[in-house]
Amino acid sequence: MLIFNNTTSPSSSSFLLTAFPGLELAHVWISIPVCGLYTIALLGNSIILFVIIIERSLHKPMYYFLSMLSVVDLGLTITTLPTVLGVLWFHAREISIKVCLIQMFFVHGFSFLESSVLVAMAFDRYLAICSPLKYATFLTDMMSFVIGLIICIRQVFFMFPSVMAVKSVSFQGGQELSHPFCFHPDIIKYTYTNPWISSFWGMFLQLYLNGTDLLFILFSYVLILRTVLNIVAPQKQQKALSTCVCHICAVTIFYVPMITLSVAHRLFSSTPRVICSILGNMYLLLPPVLNPIIYSLKTKVIRQAIFQLFRFKDARGYSMRSLRGRWARRRQFSST
């Protein structure tokens, strides 16, 4: 059975994906910026991850958590890339229910993972600013690994029951979704059972996981702000706050679209489908696209490491070309 097909009359075992309702004739043109954003997300996060792996000076907890964020953003980008570009390029709208559910769990799984990683990054900033003497002794490489392991275990613990619950639910096939990817509040409306039960369970799970994460992040920044305000020297205050700017931006671009999209789906049923579609694409693309840009521009160490990487490649390419030129001249000289 095909995963998704180019059709407008889906079978009872599939859904219809939708990119931008009412703008079907402009899908080819819309795909150009969308494809560009996906390219930026894939290249940006791959470069950040590669630089952190090869650069020994970046083998620190702060950058370990940043590499986790890049891995999660790559996973979220790759999960939705086939269906989004399939709808825009080939009008491949039909997707089987089983594949749709798999994509849905990956989308929400990576979303919950990103929230947990942002909490770990907030904890890192809290220790670095509020308890600098304990930072190096407590947040070691092993502790960073343990925090990453706890994040994964927490994810499995909460997602596994949801997988088991959704496996027993029957869906009304042939329905049209609001996005070019599978999103829980969008799919759950088409169950044969009462959709309000499943919808509010999903809302509870999101509020419990993302809500507690956001509260912990806000509490961390209250403590950080209190510590910074107690610093007498203005330059030290500015330096301490500048280390948090990237993380605050990452938190904002992740939580604002996610909360807005969830509220639009669950509480405002009259929200225009085009608005839901735009919010959905912002929710998926903003964090993976902007996170590497923000951290590259605002973090001097990351920026220098990227410049050194490209400078090394240019120098290596130049030396290889010069060696080839010398070898060619020698061969020409020997032949004459």
C-alpha positions as a printed Julia matrix, in Angstrom:
336×3 Matrix{Float64}:
   0.0    0.0     0.0
   1.3    3.4    -0.9
   2.1    5.8     1.89
   0.59   8.75    0.12
  -0.95   9.17   -3.3
  -1.94  11.94   -5.62
  -5.71  11.85   -5.2
  -8.7   13.83   -3.99
 -10.99  10.88   -3.14
  -9.24   9.01   -0.34
 -10.15   5.51    0.78
 -11.57   4.65    4.19
  -8.07   3.76    5.43
  -6.42   7.1     4.67
  -6.56  10.86    5.27
  -6.11  13.82    2.94
  -3.31  16.25    3.8
  -3.72  19.98    3.12
  -0.98  22.57    2.71
  -2.57  26.0     2.22
  -6.36  25.79    1.62
  -7.5   27.99   -1.26
  -3.97  28.46   -2.59
  -3.58  25.15   -4.41
  -2.67  26.84   -7.71
   0.23  28.64   -6.03
   1.69  25.54   -4.36
   4.68  25.48   -6.72
   5.59  29.07   -5.84
   4.92  28.55   -2.13
   7.2   25.51   -2.21
  10.22  27.71   -3.08
  10.45  29.55    0.28
   9.29  26.43    2.16
  12.04  24.36    0.52
  14.53  27.12    1.33
  13.5   27.05    5.0
  13.88  23.27    5.13
  17.34  23.58    3.56
  18.38  26.19    6.13
  17.08  23.99    8.95
  18.9   20.88    7.72
  22.2   22.63    6.9
  22.18  24.92    9.94
  21.56  22.21   12.52
  23.95  19.8    10.77
  26.74  22.41   10.83
  26.1   23.21   14.52
  26.18  19.5    15.38
  29.29  18.82   13.28
  31.19  21.79   14.75
  30.39  20.74   18.33
  31.54  17.17   17.61
  34.9   18.04   16.02
  35.82  21.12   18.1
  37.28  20.03   21.45
  36.84  23.46   23.02
  33.06  23.01   22.65
  32.98  19.77   24.63
  31.17  21.42   27.54
  27.68  20.9    29.04
  26.26  24.06   27.47
  27.22  22.87   23.99
  26.23  19.26   24.69
  22.69  20.5    25.31
  22.89  22.65   22.17
  23.88  19.57   20.17
  20.86  17.74   21.64
  18.67  20.64   20.49
  20.14  20.39   16.98
  19.5   16.62   16.86
  15.88  17.14   17.92
  15.39  19.92   15.35
  16.85  17.69   12.64
  14.49  14.89   13.65
  11.47  17.21   13.57
  12.49  18.57   10.17
  13.08  15.15    8.6
   9.79  13.81   10.01
   7.62  16.33    8.16
   9.76  16.99    5.08
   8.39  14.14    2.85
   4.7   14.96    3.33
   5.04  18.77    3.19
   7.05  18.77   -0.05
   4.97  15.87   -1.39
   1.8   17.97   -1.1
   3.39  21.14   -2.48
   5.31  19.57   -5.38
   3.31  16.53   -6.43
  -0.13  17.16   -4.85
   0.41  13.85   -3.05
  -2.27  14.41   -0.46
  -3.39  10.92    0.53
  -1.64   9.29    3.47
  -2.58   6.0     5.1
  -3.9    6.17    8.66
  -1.12   3.92   10.0
   1.63   6.05    8.49
  -0.19   9.19    9.64
  -0.22   7.93   13.23
   3.5    7.09   13.05
   4.29  10.59   11.79
   2.04  12.1    14.48
   3.94  10.34   17.26
   7.29  11.42   15.83
   6.11  15.04   15.51
   4.83  15.19   19.08
   7.71  13.07   20.38
  10.34  15.44   19.0
   8.26  18.39   20.22
   8.23  17.05   23.79
  11.94  16.26   23.51
  12.71  19.84   22.46
  10.79  21.12   25.46
  12.82  18.87   27.78
  16.12  19.95   26.2
  15.17  23.6    26.69
  14.63  22.82   30.39
  18.1   21.25   30.58
  19.57  24.36   28.93
  17.75  26.59   31.44
  19.18  24.47   34.27
  22.65  24.88   32.75
  22.27  28.69   32.67
  20.9   28.72   36.22
  23.93  26.85   37.57
  26.4   28.91   35.53
  25.04  32.25   36.79
  23.57  31.51   40.23
  26.09  28.88   41.42
  29.26  29.34   39.34
  31.45  27.54   41.9
  29.31  24.4    41.75
  28.93  24.52   37.96
  32.19  22.8    37.01
  32.02  20.22   39.79
  28.34  19.28   39.44
  27.58  19.62   35.72
  30.29  17.27   34.43
  30.29  15.33   31.16
  28.83  12.32   32.96
  26.06  14.43   34.52
  25.24  15.86   31.08
  24.93  12.3    29.78
  22.67  11.37   32.73
  20.42  14.38   32.07
  20.14  13.37   28.41
  19.29   9.82   29.45
  16.6   11.06   31.87
  15.08  13.15   29.06
  14.82  10.06   26.83
  13.4    7.85   29.62
  10.81  10.52   30.45
   9.83  10.63   26.8
   9.32   6.87   26.57
   7.45   6.79   29.88
   4.82   9.29   28.71
   4.61   8.41   25.02
   4.31   4.61   25.33
   0.85   4.67   27.03
  -0.35   7.16   24.4
   0.78   4.82   21.62
  -1.08   1.92   23.22
  -4.22   4.05   23.67
  -4.3    5.31   20.07
  -3.74   1.79   18.67
  -7.15   0.79   20.02
  -8.95   3.79   18.47
 -10.82   3.51   15.17
 -10.65   6.49   12.8
 -13.05   7.71   10.15
 -11.0    7.48    6.98
 -11.43   9.74    3.97
 -11.3   12.97    6.02
  -9.39  16.11    5.11
  -6.78  17.33    7.6
  -5.77  20.95    8.18
  -2.02  20.49    7.71
   0.49  18.8     5.37
   1.52  16.66    8.35
  -0.35  14.66   11.0
  -1.15  16.61   14.16
  -2.98  15.08   17.14
  -5.73  17.74   17.65
  -6.42  17.58   13.91
  -6.67  13.79   13.66
  -8.52  13.09   16.9
 -11.65  14.86   15.59
 -12.24  11.92   13.24
 -12.51   9.08   15.75
 -15.64   6.96   16.1
 -15.51   7.43   19.86
 -16.14  10.75   21.62
 -13.37  13.06   20.31
 -13.57  15.34   23.35
 -12.14  12.63   25.61
  -9.1   12.03   23.39
  -8.7   15.75   22.69
  -8.64  16.72   26.35
  -6.32  13.81   27.16
  -3.92  15.19   24.53
  -4.38  18.69   25.96
  -3.7   17.38   29.48
  -0.56  15.57   28.31
   0.7   18.66   26.54
  -0.05  20.92   29.48
   1.56  18.48   31.91
   4.76  17.98   29.9
   5.22  21.32   28.14
   3.46  23.25   30.91
   5.7   21.97   33.7
   8.74  22.49   31.47
   7.75  26.09   30.79
   7.11  26.76   34.49
  10.54  25.37   35.37
  12.16  27.56   32.71
  10.34  30.67   33.97
  11.27  29.86   37.58
  14.92  29.43   36.54
  14.94  32.84   34.89
  13.35  34.47   37.94
  16.28  33.17   40.01
  18.76  34.18   37.29
  17.31  37.71   37.1
  17.44  38.05   40.89
  21.09  37.01   40.89
  21.99  39.34   38.01
  20.31  42.34   39.68
  22.45  41.75   42.75
  25.62  42.1    40.67
  27.1   45.57   41.22
  29.2   45.92   38.05
  27.04  46.78   34.98
  29.47  45.05   32.62
  29.15  41.79   34.55
  25.37  42.15   34.52
  25.37  42.58   30.75
  27.74  39.64   30.27
  25.59  37.36   32.44
  22.39  38.31   30.63
  24.0   37.99   27.19
  24.64  34.28   27.83
  20.87  33.8    28.26
  19.68  35.72   25.17
  19.96  32.74   22.78
  18.09  30.45   25.13
  15.31  32.99   25.73
  14.88  33.35   21.95
  14.79  29.55   21.53
  12.14  29.23   24.26
  10.02  31.99   22.71
  10.05  30.67   19.13
   9.22  27.17   20.38
   6.44  27.77   22.91
   4.54  30.68   21.31
   3.62  28.89   18.0
   2.97  25.6    19.83
   0.58  27.13   22.37
  -1.16  29.26   19.73
  -1.72  26.26   17.43
  -3.02  24.03   20.24
  -5.44  26.71   21.45
  -6.64  27.42   17.89
  -7.41  23.73   17.31
  -8.99  22.86   20.64
 -10.75  26.01   21.83
 -11.6   27.92   18.63
 -13.28  25.53   16.2
 -14.2   28.44   13.92
 -10.55  29.35   13.23
 -10.01  29.64    9.44
  -8.13  26.67    8.01
  -5.57  28.94    6.35
  -4.68  30.4     9.77
  -4.31  26.9    11.22
  -2.11  25.92    8.28
   0.16  28.96    8.71
   0.41  28.38   12.47
   1.21  24.71   11.84
   4.07  25.53    9.49
   5.4   28.15   11.93
   5.26  25.58   14.72
   7.3   23.13   12.64
   9.75  25.39   10.84
  10.5   28.36   13.11
  12.54  26.53   15.81
  14.68  24.38   13.44
  15.35  27.36   11.14
  15.98  30.09   13.72
  17.81  28.13   16.45
  21.05  27.58   14.46
  20.93  31.15   13.14
  20.48  32.63   16.63
  23.21  30.51   18.21
  25.6   31.16   15.32
  25.12  34.93   15.47
  24.95  35.41   19.25
  27.46  32.8    20.46
  30.99  33.96   19.67
  32.61  30.55   20.24
  30.19  28.82   17.83
  30.64  31.56   15.25
  34.44  31.34   15.4
  34.37  27.54   15.17
  32.18  27.71   12.04
  34.49  30.3    10.44
  37.52  28.14   11.22
  35.79  25.11    9.71
  35.09  26.87    6.42
  38.52  28.54    6.41
  40.14  25.12    6.86
  38.1   23.71    3.98
  39.04  26.63    1.73
  42.73  26.3     2.61
  42.62  22.56    2.05
  40.89  23.0    -1.3
  43.45  25.62   -2.33
  46.39  23.38   -1.35
  44.92  20.43   -3.26
  44.47  22.57   -6.36
  48.03  23.87   -6.12
  49.41  20.34   -5.74
  47.44  19.17   -8.78
  48.75  22.15  -10.76
  52.36  21.37   -9.8
  51.89  17.7   -10.69
  50.41  18.64  -14.06
  53.32  21.0   -14.81
  55.84  18.33  -13.86
  54.2   15.79  -16.15
  54.12  18.33  -18.97
  57.79  19.2   -18.37
  58.86  15.51  -18.3
  56.95  14.74  -21.49
  58.75  17.53  -23.33
